[in-house]
């Protein structure tokens, strides 16, 4: 059964409709699966996991990020059902984003390095769960700036509608394992790695493990397709994803 289009898929469709000229992905004109962005011969749509999460993700995406086959915000939307995606522009803001940030069911956190932010806004852990009378505690909503490092800094500085929100500063012990784009720094994480760190901080380690493993599987399919090599569907990442998916299914059936 095909998956319903998620938020990043829909944003990509909107962005393509606005395009003045065709977007050409790196790697040539090979036909890609529209649902996983990998060549049809290496499609991994059948491996897409489903993990219920209390946390939500809000992706604020630089202009062409939804069009890039290597974008990993897409993977977050694959895994986390409550993922929202919006295009960023310097001179305007999507009113749907403002509505989401003001929704009382959510406690938004802008995820950004604390050393670039006024200290009084910076958090290194989530706020205590507090609920108004007759209401459930607010759910964490992680606002991720999905862009290159330079673009993300500009987005953070030039988005006044984010200024009232707390900033969550992550301090992971591991280094980035992302291999699809170059970075001169090992502490610059790709978007899905940041999403997994947020899920772990929100007390959802199973979802965090699933997202990290799904990134490994995506990377394998992407690079094998790029280099015209056969897939190894029995490697450690595929086996771990299968195991985590089985565990997730058992958890859902027990509720």
C-alpha positions as a Python dict, from the first residue, in 0.01 Angstrom:
ca = {
    (1, 'X'): (0, 0, 0),
    (2, 'X'): (150, 339, -97),
    (3, 'X'): (216, 585, 183),
    (4, 'X'): (15, 905, 208),
    (5, 'X'): (217, 1214, 109),
    (6, 'X'): (379, 1363, 417),
    (7, 'X'): (458, 1726, 494),
    (8, 'X'): (795, 1742, 315),
    (9, 'X'): (657, 1562, 9),
    (10, 'X'): (375, 1819, -9),
    (11, 'X'): (621, 2107, 38),
    (12, 'X'): (838, 1968, -242),
    (13, 'X'): (531, 1957, -468),
    (14, 'X'): (449, 2319, -382),
    (15, 'X'): (807, 2426, -446),
    (16, 'X'): (820, 2250, -783),
    (17, 'X'): (499, 2424, -883),
    (18, 'X'): (666, 2762, -815),
    (19, 'X'): (989, 2676, -996),
    (20, 'X'): (1087, 2899, -1288),
    (21, 'X'): (1321, 2634, -1430),
    (22, 'X'): (1356, 2260, -1366),
    (23, 'X'): (1554, 2154, -1059),
    (24, 'X'): (1837, 1920, -1155),
    (25, 'X'): (1962, 1698, -876),
    (26, 'X'): (2326, 1597, -858),
    (27, 'X'): (2398, 1267, -1024),
    (28, 'X'): (2233, 1330, -1356),
    (29, 'X'): (1886, 1281, -1494),
    (30, 'X'): (1820, 930, -1358),
    (31, 'X'): (1457, 858, -1282),
    (32, 'X'): (1397, 860, -907),
    (33, 'X'): (1116, 716, -702),
    (34, 'X'): (899, 1016, -604),
    (35, 'X'): (836, 872, -258),
    (36, 'X'): (1193, 803, -144),
    (37, 'X'): (1397, 1007, -401),
    (38, 'X'): (1630, 717, -483),
    (39, 'X'): (1658, 555, -826),
    (40, 'X'): (1376, 305, -882),
    (41, 'X'): (1624, 17, -890),
    (42, 'X'): (1728, 101, -532),
    (43, 'X'): (1391, 219, -394),
    (44, 'X'): (1345, 161, -21),
    (45, 'X'): (981, 264, 22),
    (46, 'X'): (898, -83, 151),
    (47, 'X'): (1132, -29, 445),
    (48, 'X'): (970, 290, 571),
    (49, 'X'): (904, 247, 945),
    (50, 'X'): (616, 367, 1157),
    (51, 'X'): (680, 480, 1515),
    (52, 'X'): (421, 656, 1731),
    (53, 'X'): (577, 955, 1907),
    (54, 'X'): (453, 1209, 2155),
    (55, 'X'): (699, 1465, 2016),
    (56, 'X'): (640, 1654, 1695),
    (57, 'X'): (882, 1801, 1443),
    (58, 'X'): (854, 2135, 1264),
    (59, 'X'): (1091, 2169, 971),
    (60, 'X'): (1163, 2524, 860),
    (61, 'X'): (1330, 2457, 527),
    (62, 'X'): (1559, 2673, 313),
    (63, 'X'): (1427, 2734, -36),
    (64, 'X'): (1561, 2432, -228),
    (65, 'X'): (1603, 2185, 59),
    (66, 'X'): (1278, 1999, -20),
    (67, 'X'): (1406, 1942, -374),
    (68, 'X'): (1739, 1783, -279),
    (69, 'X'): (1738, 1401, -299),
    (70, 'X'): (1994, 1396, -16),
    (71, 'X'): (1776, 1601, 220),
    (72, 'X'): (1721, 1413, 548),
    (73, 'X'): (1434, 1619, 683),
    (74, 'X'): (1235, 1395, 449),
    (75, 'X'): (1338, 1095, 661),
    (76, 'X'): (1202, 1262, 975),
    (77, 'X'): (868, 1307, 801),
    (78, 'X'): (878, 940, 699),
    (79, 'X'): (921, 826, 1059),
    (80, 'X'): (748, 1088, 1277),
    (81, 'X'): (380, 1122, 1189),
    (82, 'X'): (343, 1467, 1346),
    (83, 'X'): (597, 1637, 1121),
    (84, 'X'): (519, 1979, 976),
    (85, 'X'): (721, 2149, 701),
    (86, 'X'): (733, 2510, 586),
    (87, 'X'): (944, 2708, 341),
    (88, 'X'): (1151, 2987, 493),
    (89, 'X'): (1161, 3333, 338),
    (90, 'X'): (1330, 3645, 473),
    (91, 'X'): (1041, 3880, 396),
    (92, 'X'): (738, 3669, 483),
    (93, 'X'): (617, 3387, 705),
    (94, 'X'): (363, 3115, 633),
    (95, 'X'): (57, 3189, 850),
    (96, 'X'): (15, 2814, 902),
    (97, 'X'): (351, 2813, 1082),
    (98, 'X'): (239, 3089, 1317),
    (99, 'X'): (-81, 2898, 1390),
    (100, 'X'): (118, 2585, 1470),
    (101, 'X'): (360, 2767, 1703),
    (102, 'X'): (64, 2917, 1891),
    (103, 'X'): (-126, 2587, 1922),
    (104, 'X'): (-171, 2521, 2296),
    (105, 'X'): (-109, 2147, 2261),
    (106, 'X'): (256, 2212, 2170),
    (107, 'X'): (561, 2346, 2352),
    (108, 'X'): (791, 2460, 2071),
    (109, 'X'): (1171, 2457, 2103),
    (110, 'X'): (1400, 2612, 1842),
    (111, 'X'): (1696, 2377, 1808),
    (112, 'X'): (2013, 2583, 1764),
    (113, 'X'): (2362, 2603, 1922),
    (114, 'X'): (2345, 2792, 2249),
    (115, 'X'): (2673, 2978, 2202),
    (116, 'X'): (2505, 3200, 1940),
    (117, 'X'): (2202, 3284, 2156),
    (118, 'X'): (2130, 3509, 2455),
    (119, 'X'): (2187, 3290, 2765),
    (120, 'X'): (1841, 3352, 2910),
    (121, 'X'): (1680, 3176, 2612),
    (122, 'X'): (1899, 2867, 2615),
    (123, 'X'): (1790, 2528, 2748),
    (124, 'X'): (1984, 2202, 2750),
    (125, 'X'): (1684, 1993, 2862),
    (126, 'X'): (1311, 2008, 2804),
    (127, 'X'): (1091, 2219, 3027),
    (128, 'X'): (906, 2032, 3306),
    (129, 'X'): (572, 1892, 3193),
    (130, 'X'): (305, 2128, 3318),
    (131, 'X'): (-62, 2134, 3228),
    (132, 'X'): (-327, 2399, 3266),
    (133, 'X'): (-641, 2299, 3455),
    (134, 'X'): (-834, 2038, 3259),
    (135, 'X'): (-571, 2009, 2986),
    (136, 'X'): (-307, 1752, 2901),
    (137, 'X'): (62, 1846, 2936),
    (138, 'X'): (203, 2017, 2632),
    (139, 'X'): (380, 1798, 2377),
    (140, 'X'): (734, 1895, 2268),
    (141, 'X'): (757, 2041, 1918),
    (142, 'X'): (1112, 2068, 1788),
    (143, 'X'): (1166, 2347, 1535),
    (144, 'X'): (1455, 2240, 1311),
    (145, 'X'): (1620, 2481, 1067),
    (146, 'X'): (1674, 2253, 767),
    (147, 'X'): (1949, 2421, 568),
    (148, 'X'): (2323, 2450, 529),
    (149, 'X'): (2501, 2581, 835),
    (150, 'X'): (2540, 2931, 687),
    (151, 'X'): (2175, 2940, 579),
    (152, 'X'): (2054, 2817, 918),
    (153, 'X'): (2235, 3102, 1093),
    (154, 'X'): (2068, 3355, 867),
    (155, 'X'): (1729, 3191, 919),
    (156, 'X'): (1771, 3204, 1296),
    (157, 'X'): (1871, 3571, 1297),
    (158, 'X'): (1605, 3686, 1051),
    (159, 'X'): (1298, 3506, 1187),
    (160, 'X'): (1157, 3742, 1452),
    (161, 'X'): (853, 3517, 1503),
    (162, 'X'): (1088, 3266, 1669),
    (163, 'X'): (1236, 3517, 1914),
    (164, 'X'): (991, 3442, 2196),
    (165, 'X'): (1061, 3068, 2192),
    (166, 'X'): (1317, 2883, 2407),
    (167, 'X'): (1628, 2761, 2228),
    (168, 'X'): (1728, 2401, 2282),
    (169, 'X'): (2104, 2358, 2261),
    (170, 'X'): (2221, 2001, 2201),
    (171, 'X'): (2555, 1870, 2325),
    (172, 'X'): (2594, 1520, 2181),
    (173, 'X'): (2896, 1308, 2265),
    (174, 'X'): (2911, 1135, 1929),
    (175, 'X'): (3021, 1283, 1596),
    (176, 'X'): (2811, 1301, 1282),
    (177, 'X'): (2794, 990, 1062),
    (178, 'X'): (2631, 1168, 770),
    (179, 'X'): (2809, 1087, 443),
    (180, 'X'): (2601, 1244, 165),
    (181, 'X'): (2728, 1602, 189),
    (182, 'X'): (3065, 1742, 285),
    (183, 'X'): (3126, 1931, 606),
    (184, 'X'): (3451, 2053, 752),
    (185, 'X'): (3325, 1991, 1106),
    (186, 'X'): (3228, 1660, 1266),
    (187, 'X'): (2992, 1839, 1507),
    (188, 'X'): (2768, 1963, 1226),
    (189, 'X'): (2486, 1710, 1221),
    (190, 'X'): (2243, 1648, 939),
    (191, 'X'): (1878, 1724, 1004),
    (192, 'X'): (1768, 1367, 1075),
    (193, 'X'): (2055, 1321, 1323),
    (194, 'X'): (1938, 1635, 1505),
    (195, 'X'): (1584, 1499, 1501),
    (196, 'X'): (1702, 1173, 1657),
    (197, 'X'): (1890, 1362, 1930),
    (198, 'X'): (1572, 1555, 2007),
    (199, 'X'): (1364, 1237, 2028),
    (200, 'X'): (1616, 1085, 2269),
    (201, 'X'): (1606, 1400, 2483),
    (202, 'X'): (1225, 1378, 2484),
    (203, 'X'): (1242, 1029, 2632),
    (204, 'X'): (1171, 844, 2308),
    (205, 'X'): (1485, 632, 2257),
    (206, 'X'): (1313, 374, 2039),
    (207, 'X'): (1205, 639, 1788),
    (208, 'X'): (1554, 794, 1803),
    (209, 'X'): (1716, 457, 1727),
    (210, 'X'): (1469, 398, 1445),
    (211, 'X'): (1543, 735, 1284),
    (212, 'X'): (1920, 690, 1309),
    (213, 'X'): (1900, 340, 1161),
    (214, 'X'): (1667, 457, 886),
    (215, 'X'): (1927, 721, 795),
    (216, 'X'): (2188, 445, 763),
    (217, 'X'): (1961, 244, 535),
    (218, 'X'): (1880, 550, 324),
    (219, 'X'): (2251, 632, 294),
    (220, 'X'): (2325, 276, 180),
    (221, 'X'): (2055, 284, -90),
    (222, 'X'): (2148, 636, -202),
    (223, 'X'): (2520, 567, -239),
    (224, 'X'): (2473, 226, -401),
    (225, 'X'): (2238, 383, -654),
    (226, 'X'): (2478, 670, -717),
    (227, 'X'): (2766, 428, -780),
    (228, 'X'): (2550, 177, -970),
    (229, 'X'): (2624, -100, -724),
    (230, 'X'): (2398, -379, -593),
    (231, 'X'): (2228, -344, -257),
    (232, 'X'): (2316, -550, 48),
    (233, 'X'): (1977, -598, 212),
    (234, 'X'): (2129, -817, 483),
    (235, 'X'): (2381, -569, 618),
    (236, 'X'): (2376, -460, 981),
    (237, 'X'): (2163, -149, 921),
    (238, 'X'): (1890, -338, 734),
    (239, 'X'): (1880, -609, 999),
    (240, 'X'): (1864, -353, 1280),
    (241, 'X'): (1584, -163, 1104),
    (242, 'X'): (1388, -486, 1065),
    (243, 'X'): (1435, -567, 1431),
    (244, 'X'): (1330, -219, 1544),
    (245, 'X'): (1026, -227, 1313),
    (246, 'X'): (918, -560, 1460),
    (247, 'X'): (953, -421, 1810),
    (248, 'X'): (752, -115, 1713),
    (249, 'X'): (475, -337, 1572),
    (250, 'X'): (464, -539, 1892),
    (251, 'X'): (434, -222, 2098),
    (252, 'X'): (148, -90, 1884),
    (253, 'X'): (-44, -419, 1895),
    (254, 'X'): (-14, -434, 2276),
    (255, 'X'): (-189, -96, 2320),
}
